[in-house]
Amino acid sequence: MVNGENLFKFIVERAYDGIAVIDENQRINYANTELARILGYSKMEIIGQDFRKFLSKESRGLFSDEAIAEMISKHKQEKLEKSSQRYELTIIRKDGEKRTIDARTVTFYNLEGGIRTLAQVRDITDVKKLEAEKSLYERRLSELNNYAIKLNAAEDLKTLFRLTLDAMEKILGFEYASIFLVEGNNLRMVAQRGYPEPPRLVLPLDGQMGIVVRAVRTARSVNVPDVRIDPAYVKTKDGMLSELAVPMKVGNKVLGVLNVESYRLNAFTENDRKLLEVLASQTAVAISNIKRRENLAAINAFGRSIIKVKSINEILEKTLDTMQELLGFEKVDIFLVEGDKLKLVAARELAQASKFELDLREDAGITVKAVKERMPVYVPDIRKEKAYVKCGSETMLSELAVPIKLGNNVLGVLNVESDKVEAFDEDDVKKLEILASNLAVAISNIRRQESLAQLSKKLEYLVKSCIHIMQVKNMRDQLKAIARSAQNLGWNNATVILFDENLKVKEAATAGPAEDHVTPFSDEKFPGRLWKELLDYKFDRFKFGGFYYLPWSDPVVRDYIGQVSPDISSRLEDVLKSHVNDLLYAPLRTREGKIIGVMTIEVPSGIKPADESFIPLELLVHYAVIAIENAELIEGLEKARKELKEYAGQLEKKVEERTRTIIEFQDKLLKAQRLAAIGELASMIGHDLRNPLTGISNAAYYIKRRLAKAGFLDEQITGMLNVIERDIMYSNKIINDLLDYSKELRLELTETDPRKIVEEALSSVEIPANIQVVNMTNHDVKFIADFEKMKRIFINLIKNAVDAMPNGGTLTIQSRKKEENVEFMVSDTGVGMPKEVLGRLWSPLVTTKAKGMGFGLAICKRFVDAHEGAISVESTPGKGTTFTLTFPIKPKKEEGGENFWLKKRESLLLTTTKT
């Protein structure tokens, strides 16, 4: 028995639970060490005591004397060997602390038949506390989850902050709570609950002060159980002893901090932290949603605001404003694609805000990468990115580049940078993508408007130009007008070339910088073979619409040029490599498909095939073909009309010539008849007068000699004899003039010059001292003439001029070459002649002198006519007279002279009557 009792004690003393044996009087007969620890009393203090002494008032109510008596009675009546119960009771320890226990009892009979109760006691205070905390946590978590609906329904940040503070206070039980938001490089308190003053606290994120700042920088919750020993603590209210700061994060991006404080040390538990993190996450999502809605609203407002904007620069400025002021980016810039370059066109907060560009053919630049990949490129740490190109600040650490796309066409890039690592997130990407999409549409619309306006102007110009082209009649001028129209439509050197049936260049005109010289394509060194090849099916791959586009960058083009003969390929290469490297040419094809020419154009940079810029050019090519066809038709009609007119003119001329020939023949016939009559008269007079004149001359000569020998020849007789001799010589001259005028002329043609003729004539005439002679003839012109008769002409004219200046004057003789003739002018400053004399000047027997028969000018006229020349006179009474003589340098007739003489005899009376 003793051994059994010792074994019992040995076991229960080592039990993890408290063990007690209670008798029928409810007194403890035995207690193990664990029970003493649970109750806080010693074993001696416990044994012998009513177990109800250690229970709280509420728990003692379960074990009243009546209740215990009832349990014992029931046990006895049912004759149970044992019965068990389980209770959760509250005990009061010796130190007054209340704790919860789990008590399991077994009532049984001992060997003596007495009733005993074995109680197994376990302290479940901590378990119950944990369960209570867990229950509270789960309840609060459930409330927070339900509360998230309210948070997400908040329309603005002010409402959201109020709801968040409500949750922190009413759901989580925090008395002193505040909300901080990240704004650039600062952390600003935006809302609070429990503090006496409104939020004014702003903390720099790059500083060392503020538990909340530490939470932002570490992106982790910070629990400070005793703020007195933390140097970063910033006092917000006197007496605060502990602080818990939880960052509000979306992904890796910290938006702000939920912060709570307490007067108690170590006031915040792990559950507090977890619940506050849940609320912080919900608030961050709500903030993100509100900002997203605000951003979307801002972007939509931006989209609406740029609808009426007509300038790309103004749109870029509005975009920068939206990126900074509404979307919250600090360092922003915009790039636009221009050909093979990506140019910086607008920037904020960057040192290098102009004249910065990147080559799209290379791999340098995050923005270039975004253009090539046609998708956003985010570099969280540019120090690890080889493609990064510095543009401005030295402190940049992260970059986000979003392409400005319209379909698959990239117009440019929206780019943001930050001096923080991992500064951007997916939300930033989405915001910029939406903004870039709006910007792409706006830029495209403005460019389209500008393009349409430009196209409208070009079409308006084209209509006017085509009207002008149609009005130009000269083919070369028309080609020039077509080329200039192409140039005025915005193209570089434009050349219009016309072909013959073998595609050989027959006409060309150029407009543009190379206008002073026709492009090498129009050179004869480019044969029709070259154009046949350039218009052949082999070049169909370069064909679009009615044009051929040869990019110099294409290896096929360069290979082809290498195969063309060197003298052509070098020129062709010069054309393709000049200015912009690319060449556009369009065959001028008629409706029948016949190629009548080609238009070649140097393509300005940035213009690609199928561009709207080609529409006016295509219309111009169409109009050019019509205009050229019309011009050729008009030229043909004009040519036919001219030929018909020429034929009619020739016919009329032939009739006139025939009529004139008949009249001239009649005049010549009449003149011949007169001359024949004069000739007969002259021969008769010369025969009848020369015999007596010879006798008189001989008699006078004889008398003069005889009187001289006899010594009777005095001065008076000598004078009279001289008069007789002089009158005999004058009478003989009249007879010679009459014979010269009336006889047939035969020219002795030799080569001579004006100077020689005039000098000989001047030497044969005695010039009075009061007359000045100005000889302005020269030896330069050689012509064929009868020298003696020419000399006779000028002797007569010189003598007449001398006679016309009895009081002295100036005689001027000039000569010059005029086309295929030599022209003489003999001018005097004499008395001149009236008009009535000029009309009869060339007729014989007309004179203005006191004596003479008037044959001098008539003979001059015959000599001039015999040389197929012309003589005319201009005279003003009192001022002088000018004779103008014109002679062919080479006469048409090999032998000079008149064509015929009339052999028929005619009476002098008949001749005189006709005259």
Short mmCIF file of C-alpha atoms in Angstrom, two decimals, residues 114-442:
data_model
loop_
_atom_site.label_atom_id
_atom_site.label_comp_id
_atom_site.label_asym_id
_atom_site.label_seq_id
_atom_site.Cartn_x
_atom_site.Cartn_y
_atom_site.Cartn_z
CA GLY A 114 -15.22 7.14 0.63
CA ILE A 115 -15.72 9.54 -2.29
CA ARG A 116 -12.67 11.31 -3.65
CA THR A 117 -12.13 13.69 -6.59
CA LEU A 118 -8.91 13.77 -8.64
CA ALA A 119 -8.48 17.12 -10.35
CA GLN A 120 -6.06 17.66 -13.32
CA VAL A 121 -5.41 21.40 -13.72
CA ARG A 122 -3.73 23.12 -16.69
CA ASP A 123 -3.03 26.87 -16.91
CA ILE A 124 -4.58 27.98 -20.23
CA THR A 125 -4.36 31.70 -19.61
CA ASP A 126 -1.79 32.30 -22.37
CA VAL A 127 -3.65 29.99 -24.73
CA LYS A 128 -6.89 31.81 -24.07
CA LYS A 129 -5.10 35.09 -24.54
CA LEU A 130 -3.71 33.93 -27.83
CA GLU A 131 -7.10 32.68 -28.83
CA ALA A 132 -8.60 36.00 -27.83
CA GLU A 133 -5.91 37.86 -29.74
CA LYS A 134 -6.42 35.57 -32.69
CA SER A 135 -10.12 36.08 -32.55
CA LEU A 136 -9.63 39.81 -32.30
CA TYR A 137 -7.16 39.71 -35.12
CA GLU A 138 -9.49 37.69 -37.29
CA ARG A 139 -12.40 39.92 -36.43
CA ARG A 140 -10.43 43.06 -37.17
CA LEU A 141 -9.02 41.50 -40.31
CA SER A 142 -12.51 40.62 -41.43
CA GLU A 143 -13.65 44.15 -40.67
CA LEU A 144 -10.70 45.57 -42.60
CA ASN A 145 -11.45 43.35 -45.57
CA ASN A 146 -15.04 44.52 -45.50
CA TYR A 147 -13.85 48.06 -44.98
CA ALA A 148 -11.70 47.84 -48.11
CA ILE A 149 -14.88 48.25 -50.14
CA LYS A 150 -15.42 51.65 -48.54
CA LEU A 151 -11.80 52.60 -49.13
CA ASN A 152 -12.00 51.69 -52.79
CA ALA A 153 -15.25 53.59 -53.11
CA ALA A 154 -13.62 56.84 -51.93
CA GLU A 155 -13.83 59.44 -54.67
CA ASP A 156 -10.91 61.55 -53.51
CA LEU A 157 -7.89 61.41 -51.26
CA LYS A 158 -9.45 63.52 -48.53
CA THR A 159 -12.31 61.07 -48.15
CA LEU A 160 -9.89 58.15 -48.31
CA PHE A 161 -7.72 59.60 -45.56
CA ARG A 162 -10.76 60.11 -43.32
CA LEU A 163 -11.90 56.53 -43.86
CA THR A 164 -8.40 55.21 -43.23
CA LEU A 165 -8.13 57.14 -39.95
CA ASP A 166 -11.54 55.81 -38.97
CA ALA A 167 -10.31 52.28 -39.53
CA MET A 168 -7.10 52.93 -37.60
CA GLU A 169 -9.08 54.31 -34.67
CA LYS A 170 -12.34 52.34 -34.57
CA ILE A 171 -11.34 49.00 -36.00
CA LEU A 172 -7.71 48.72 -34.94
CA GLY A 173 -8.08 50.75 -31.77
CA PHE A 174 -5.24 53.22 -32.29
CA GLU A 175 -5.74 56.51 -30.52
CA TYR A 176 -3.00 58.53 -32.18
CA ALA A 177 -2.76 57.90 -35.94
CA SER A 178 -1.41 59.83 -38.91
CA ILE A 179 -0.96 59.44 -42.67
CA PHE A 180 2.10 60.54 -44.62
CA LEU A 181 2.46 60.79 -48.43
CA VAL A 182 5.62 60.80 -50.52
CA GLU A 183 5.85 64.02 -52.53
CA GLY A 184 9.01 64.17 -54.57
CA ASN A 185 11.94 64.06 -52.17
CA ASN A 186 9.77 64.82 -49.14
CA LEU A 187 7.40 62.97 -46.86
CA ARG A 188 4.44 65.12 -45.83
CA MET A 189 1.81 64.45 -43.15
CA VAL A 190 -1.53 64.81 -44.91
CA ALA A 191 -3.99 63.61 -42.22
CA GLN A 192 -4.03 62.76 -38.49
CA ARG A 193 -6.28 61.69 -35.67
CA GLY A 194 -5.78 62.39 -31.96
CA TYR A 195 -3.27 65.18 -32.30
CA PRO A 196 -4.25 68.68 -31.24
CA GLU A 197 -2.91 70.54 -34.28
CA PRO A 198 -3.50 70.03 -38.02
CA PRO A 199 -0.77 68.18 -39.95
CA ARG A 200 2.19 70.34 -40.86
CA LEU A 201 5.07 67.93 -40.62
CA VAL A 202 7.27 67.63 -43.75
CA LEU A 203 10.37 65.45 -43.63
CA PRO A 204 13.08 65.21 -46.30
CA LEU A 205 13.51 61.65 -47.54
CA ASP A 206 17.25 62.07 -47.90
CA GLY A 207 17.54 63.13 -44.24
CA GLN A 208 18.06 61.06 -41.08
CA MET A 209 15.10 62.25 -39.01
CA GLY A 210 11.76 60.47 -38.76
CA ILE A 211 10.72 56.88 -38.06
CA VAL A 212 8.33 57.29 -40.99
CA VAL A 213 11.24 58.30 -43.24
CA ARG A 214 13.04 55.10 -42.24
CA ALA A 215 9.92 53.11 -43.17
CA VAL A 216 9.88 54.74 -46.63
CA ARG A 217 13.58 54.24 -47.27
CA THR A 218 13.59 50.62 -46.13
CA ALA A 219 10.12 49.91 -47.55
CA ARG A 220 9.47 47.94 -44.34
CA SER A 221 7.43 48.41 -41.18
CA VAL A 222 9.32 50.00 -38.32
CA ASN A 223 8.23 49.31 -34.67
CA VAL A 224 9.99 51.42 -32.08
CA PRO A 225 9.00 50.17 -28.56
CA ASP A 226 10.77 53.09 -26.87
CA VAL A 227 11.12 56.25 -28.94
CA ARG A 228 13.24 57.87 -26.23
CA ILE A 229 16.24 55.81 -27.28
CA ASP A 230 15.80 56.26 -31.06
CA PRO A 231 17.64 59.38 -32.31
CA ALA A 232 15.54 59.48 -35.51
CA TYR A 233 12.31 60.06 -33.57
CA VAL A 234 10.52 63.33 -34.37
CA LYS A 235 8.20 64.45 -31.58
CA THR A 236 4.63 65.11 -32.63
CA LYS A 237 3.03 65.14 -29.16
CA ASP A 238 4.50 65.21 -25.67
CA GLY A 239 4.56 61.95 -23.75
CA MET A 240 4.64 59.53 -26.67
CA LEU A 241 6.72 56.43 -25.86
CA SER A 242 6.31 54.00 -28.77
CA GLU A 243 5.68 54.30 -32.51
CA LEU A 244 4.78 51.96 -35.34
CA ALA A 245 5.30 53.12 -38.96
CA VAL A 246 4.00 50.96 -41.82
CA PRO A 247 4.76 51.88 -45.48
CA MET A 248 1.92 52.05 -48.00
CA LYS A 249 3.26 50.14 -51.01
CA VAL A 250 2.08 49.16 -54.46
CA GLY A 251 4.55 46.62 -55.66
CA ASN A 252 7.94 48.02 -54.76
CA LYS A 253 6.78 51.61 -54.89
CA VAL A 254 6.21 53.34 -51.53
CA LEU A 255 3.36 55.84 -51.68
CA GLY A 256 3.44 56.90 -48.07
CA VAL A 257 3.21 55.71 -44.42
CA LEU A 258 0.51 54.83 -41.90
CA ASN A 259 1.85 55.81 -38.50
CA VAL A 260 0.56 55.18 -34.95
CA GLU A 261 1.90 56.27 -31.58
CA SER A 262 1.18 55.39 -27.92
CA TYR A 263 1.84 56.64 -24.40
CA ARG A 264 2.78 53.08 -23.45
CA LEU A 265 6.11 51.44 -23.97
CA ASN A 266 6.14 48.52 -26.35
CA ALA A 267 2.52 49.28 -27.10
CA PHE A 268 2.26 47.59 -30.49
CA THR A 269 2.12 43.86 -31.10
CA GLU A 270 2.89 41.77 -34.08
CA ASN A 271 -0.81 41.58 -34.83
CA ASP A 272 -0.97 45.36 -34.72
CA ARG A 273 1.78 45.47 -37.29
CA LYS A 274 0.11 42.88 -39.50
CA LEU A 275 -3.29 44.55 -39.36
CA LEU A 276 -1.78 47.96 -40.03
CA GLU A 277 0.11 46.49 -42.98
CA VAL A 278 -3.18 45.12 -44.33
CA LEU A 279 -4.78 48.53 -43.96
CA ALA A 280 -1.70 50.19 -45.47
CA SER A 281 -1.90 47.84 -48.44
CA GLN A 282 -5.62 48.53 -48.90
CA THR A 283 -5.06 52.28 -48.57
CA ALA A 284 -2.15 52.14 -51.02
CA VAL A 285 -4.35 50.36 -53.56
CA ALA A 286 -7.11 52.90 -52.97
CA ILE A 287 -4.63 55.79 -53.30
CA SER A 288 -3.30 54.20 -56.46
CA ASN A 289 -6.83 53.78 -57.81
CA ILE A 290 -7.76 57.37 -56.97
CA LYS A 291 -4.55 58.66 -58.50
CA ARG A 292 -5.10 56.39 -61.46
CA ARG A 293 -8.58 57.82 -61.87
CA GLU A 294 -7.18 61.31 -61.41
CA ASN A 295 -4.42 60.52 -63.88
CA LEU A 296 -6.91 59.09 -66.34
CA ALA A 297 -9.09 62.14 -65.85
CA ALA A 298 -6.04 64.33 -66.29
CA ILE A 299 -5.02 62.40 -69.40
CA ASN A 300 -8.58 62.59 -70.74
CA ALA A 301 -8.62 66.30 -69.99
CA PHE A 302 -5.25 66.51 -71.70
CA GLY A 303 -6.70 64.65 -74.68
CA ARG A 304 -9.64 67.06 -74.83
CA SER A 305 -7.45 70.10 -74.33
CA ILE A 306 -5.20 69.30 -77.28
CA ILE A 307 -8.03 68.75 -79.75
CA LYS A 308 -8.08 72.42 -80.70
CA VAL A 309 -4.33 72.93 -80.46
CA LYS A 310 -2.81 73.64 -83.87
CA SER A 311 0.87 73.59 -82.96
CA ILE A 312 2.97 70.54 -82.13
CA ASN A 313 5.17 72.70 -79.88
CA GLU A 314 2.12 73.73 -77.85
CA ILE A 315 1.06 70.09 -77.56
CA LEU A 316 4.54 69.16 -76.34
CA GLU A 317 4.41 71.86 -73.67
CA LYS A 318 0.97 70.67 -72.51
CA THR A 319 2.31 67.11 -72.42
CA LEU A 320 5.22 68.14 -70.21
CA ASP A 321 2.79 70.00 -67.92
CA THR A 322 0.64 66.88 -67.63
CA MET A 323 3.63 64.64 -66.97
CA GLN A 324 4.91 66.89 -64.21
CA GLU A 325 1.94 68.57 -62.58
CA LEU A 326 -0.71 65.86 -62.93
CA LEU A 327 1.18 62.58 -63.22
CA GLY A 328 3.90 63.53 -60.76
CA PHE A 329 7.03 62.92 -62.82
CA GLU A 330 9.84 65.37 -62.17
CA LYS A 331 12.46 64.97 -64.91
CA VAL A 332 10.66 64.53 -68.21
CA ASP A 333 11.54 64.83 -71.87
CA ILE A 334 10.02 64.09 -75.26
CA PHE A 335 11.78 62.76 -78.35
CA LEU A 336 10.41 62.71 -81.90
CA VAL A 337 11.52 60.52 -84.79
CA GLU A 338 12.90 62.48 -87.75
CA GLY A 339 14.18 60.15 -90.45
CA ASP A 340 17.05 58.12 -89.01
CA LYS A 341 17.35 60.42 -85.99
CA LEU A 342 15.60 60.56 -82.64
CA LYS A 343 15.64 64.23 -81.65
CA LEU A 344 15.00 65.74 -78.23
CA VAL A 345 12.24 68.30 -78.84
CA ALA A 346 11.06 69.20 -75.33
CA ALA A 347 12.37 68.70 -71.79
CA ARG A 348 11.95 69.79 -68.18
CA GLU A 349 14.50 69.67 -65.36
CA LEU A 350 17.27 68.50 -67.69
CA ALA A 351 20.46 70.46 -68.26
CA GLN A 352 20.70 69.48 -71.92
CA ALA A 353 17.31 70.47 -73.29
CA SER A 354 18.12 71.18 -76.94
CA LYS A 355 20.25 70.04 -79.84
CA PHE A 356 20.37 66.48 -78.55
CA GLU A 357 19.71 63.64 -80.93
CA LEU A 358 20.38 59.91 -81.20
CA ASP A 359 21.00 57.79 -84.29
CA LEU A 360 18.31 55.14 -84.73
CA ARG A 361 20.72 53.02 -86.75
CA GLU A 362 22.85 52.56 -83.64
CA ASP A 363 22.10 50.96 -80.26
CA ALA A 364 22.93 53.86 -77.94
CA GLY A 365 20.06 55.20 -75.87
CA ILE A 366 17.18 53.73 -73.83
CA THR A 367 14.83 55.82 -75.97
CA VAL A 368 16.31 54.32 -79.14
CA LYS A 369 15.68 50.88 -77.69
CA ALA A 370 12.04 51.82 -77.03
CA VAL A 371 11.65 52.94 -80.65
CA LYS A 372 13.20 49.76 -82.05
CA GLU A 373 11.30 47.39 -79.75
CA ARG A 374 8.06 49.40 -80.07
CA MET A 375 7.36 48.84 -76.37
CA PRO A 376 8.17 50.49 -73.02
CA VAL A 377 11.71 50.06 -71.71
CA TYR A 378 12.27 50.39 -67.97
CA VAL A 379 15.79 50.50 -66.58
CA PRO A 380 15.64 50.41 -62.74
CA ASP A 381 19.39 51.04 -62.46
CA ILE A 382 21.02 52.78 -65.42
CA ARG A 383 24.47 52.05 -64.02
CA LYS A 384 23.96 48.47 -65.16
CA GLU A 385 22.66 49.40 -68.63
CA LYS A 386 25.22 49.75 -71.44
CA ALA A 387 22.74 51.46 -73.78
CA TYR A 388 22.19 54.39 -71.38
CA VAL A 389 23.18 57.78 -72.78
CA LYS A 390 23.52 60.69 -70.40
CA CYS A 391 21.30 63.64 -71.29
CA GLY A 392 21.61 66.30 -68.66
CA SER A 393 21.92 65.53 -64.95
CA GLU A 394 24.79 63.43 -63.63
CA THR A 395 22.70 61.98 -60.78
CA MET A 396 20.12 60.03 -62.78
CA LEU A 397 19.77 56.41 -61.62
CA SER A 398 16.63 55.06 -63.32
CA GLU A 399 14.84 55.70 -66.60
CA LEU A 400 11.53 54.79 -68.21
CA ALA A 401 11.00 55.24 -71.96
CA VAL A 402 7.56 54.72 -73.51
CA PRO A 403 7.13 54.87 -77.31
CA ILE A 404 4.62 57.28 -78.82
CA LYS A 405 2.89 54.86 -81.19
CA LEU A 406 0.12 55.06 -83.72
CA GLY A 407 -0.49 51.48 -84.78
CA ASN A 408 2.95 50.09 -85.55
CA ASN A 409 4.33 53.49 -86.47
CA VAL A 410 6.54 54.99 -83.72
CA LEU A 411 6.41 58.79 -83.75
CA GLY A 412 8.67 59.37 -80.77
CA VAL A 413 9.25 58.60 -77.08
CA LEU A 414 8.01 59.87 -73.71
CA ASN A 415 10.93 59.60 -71.32
CA VAL A 416 11.14 60.07 -67.55
CA GLU A 417 14.21 59.84 -65.33
CA SER A 418 14.86 59.79 -61.60
CA ASP A 419 17.78 60.13 -59.26
CA LYS A 420 16.50 57.07 -57.37
CA VAL A 421 17.00 53.42 -58.17
CA GLU A 422 13.82 51.53 -59.11
CA ALA A 423 11.84 54.77 -59.15
CA PHE A 424 9.09 53.62 -61.50
CA ASP A 425 6.53 50.82 -61.53
CA GLU A 426 3.95 49.21 -63.77
CA ASP A 427 1.44 51.91 -62.94
CA ASP A 428 3.84 54.55 -64.23
CA VAL A 429 4.25 52.54 -67.42
CA LYS A 430 0.49 52.36 -67.91
CA LYS A 431 0.04 56.09 -67.25
CA LEU A 432 2.72 57.00 -69.77
CA GLU A 433 1.37 54.51 -72.31
CA ILE A 434 -2.09 56.12 -72.14
CA LEU A 435 -0.57 59.60 -72.33
CA ALA A 436 1.67 58.52 -75.23
CA SER A 437 -1.36 57.11 -77.04
CA ASN A 438 -3.21 60.44 -76.70
CA LEU A 439 -0.10 62.33 -77.75
CA ALA A 440 0.39 60.08 -80.79
CA VAL A 441 -3.16 60.77 -81.95
CA ALA A 442 -2.72 64.51 -81.37
#
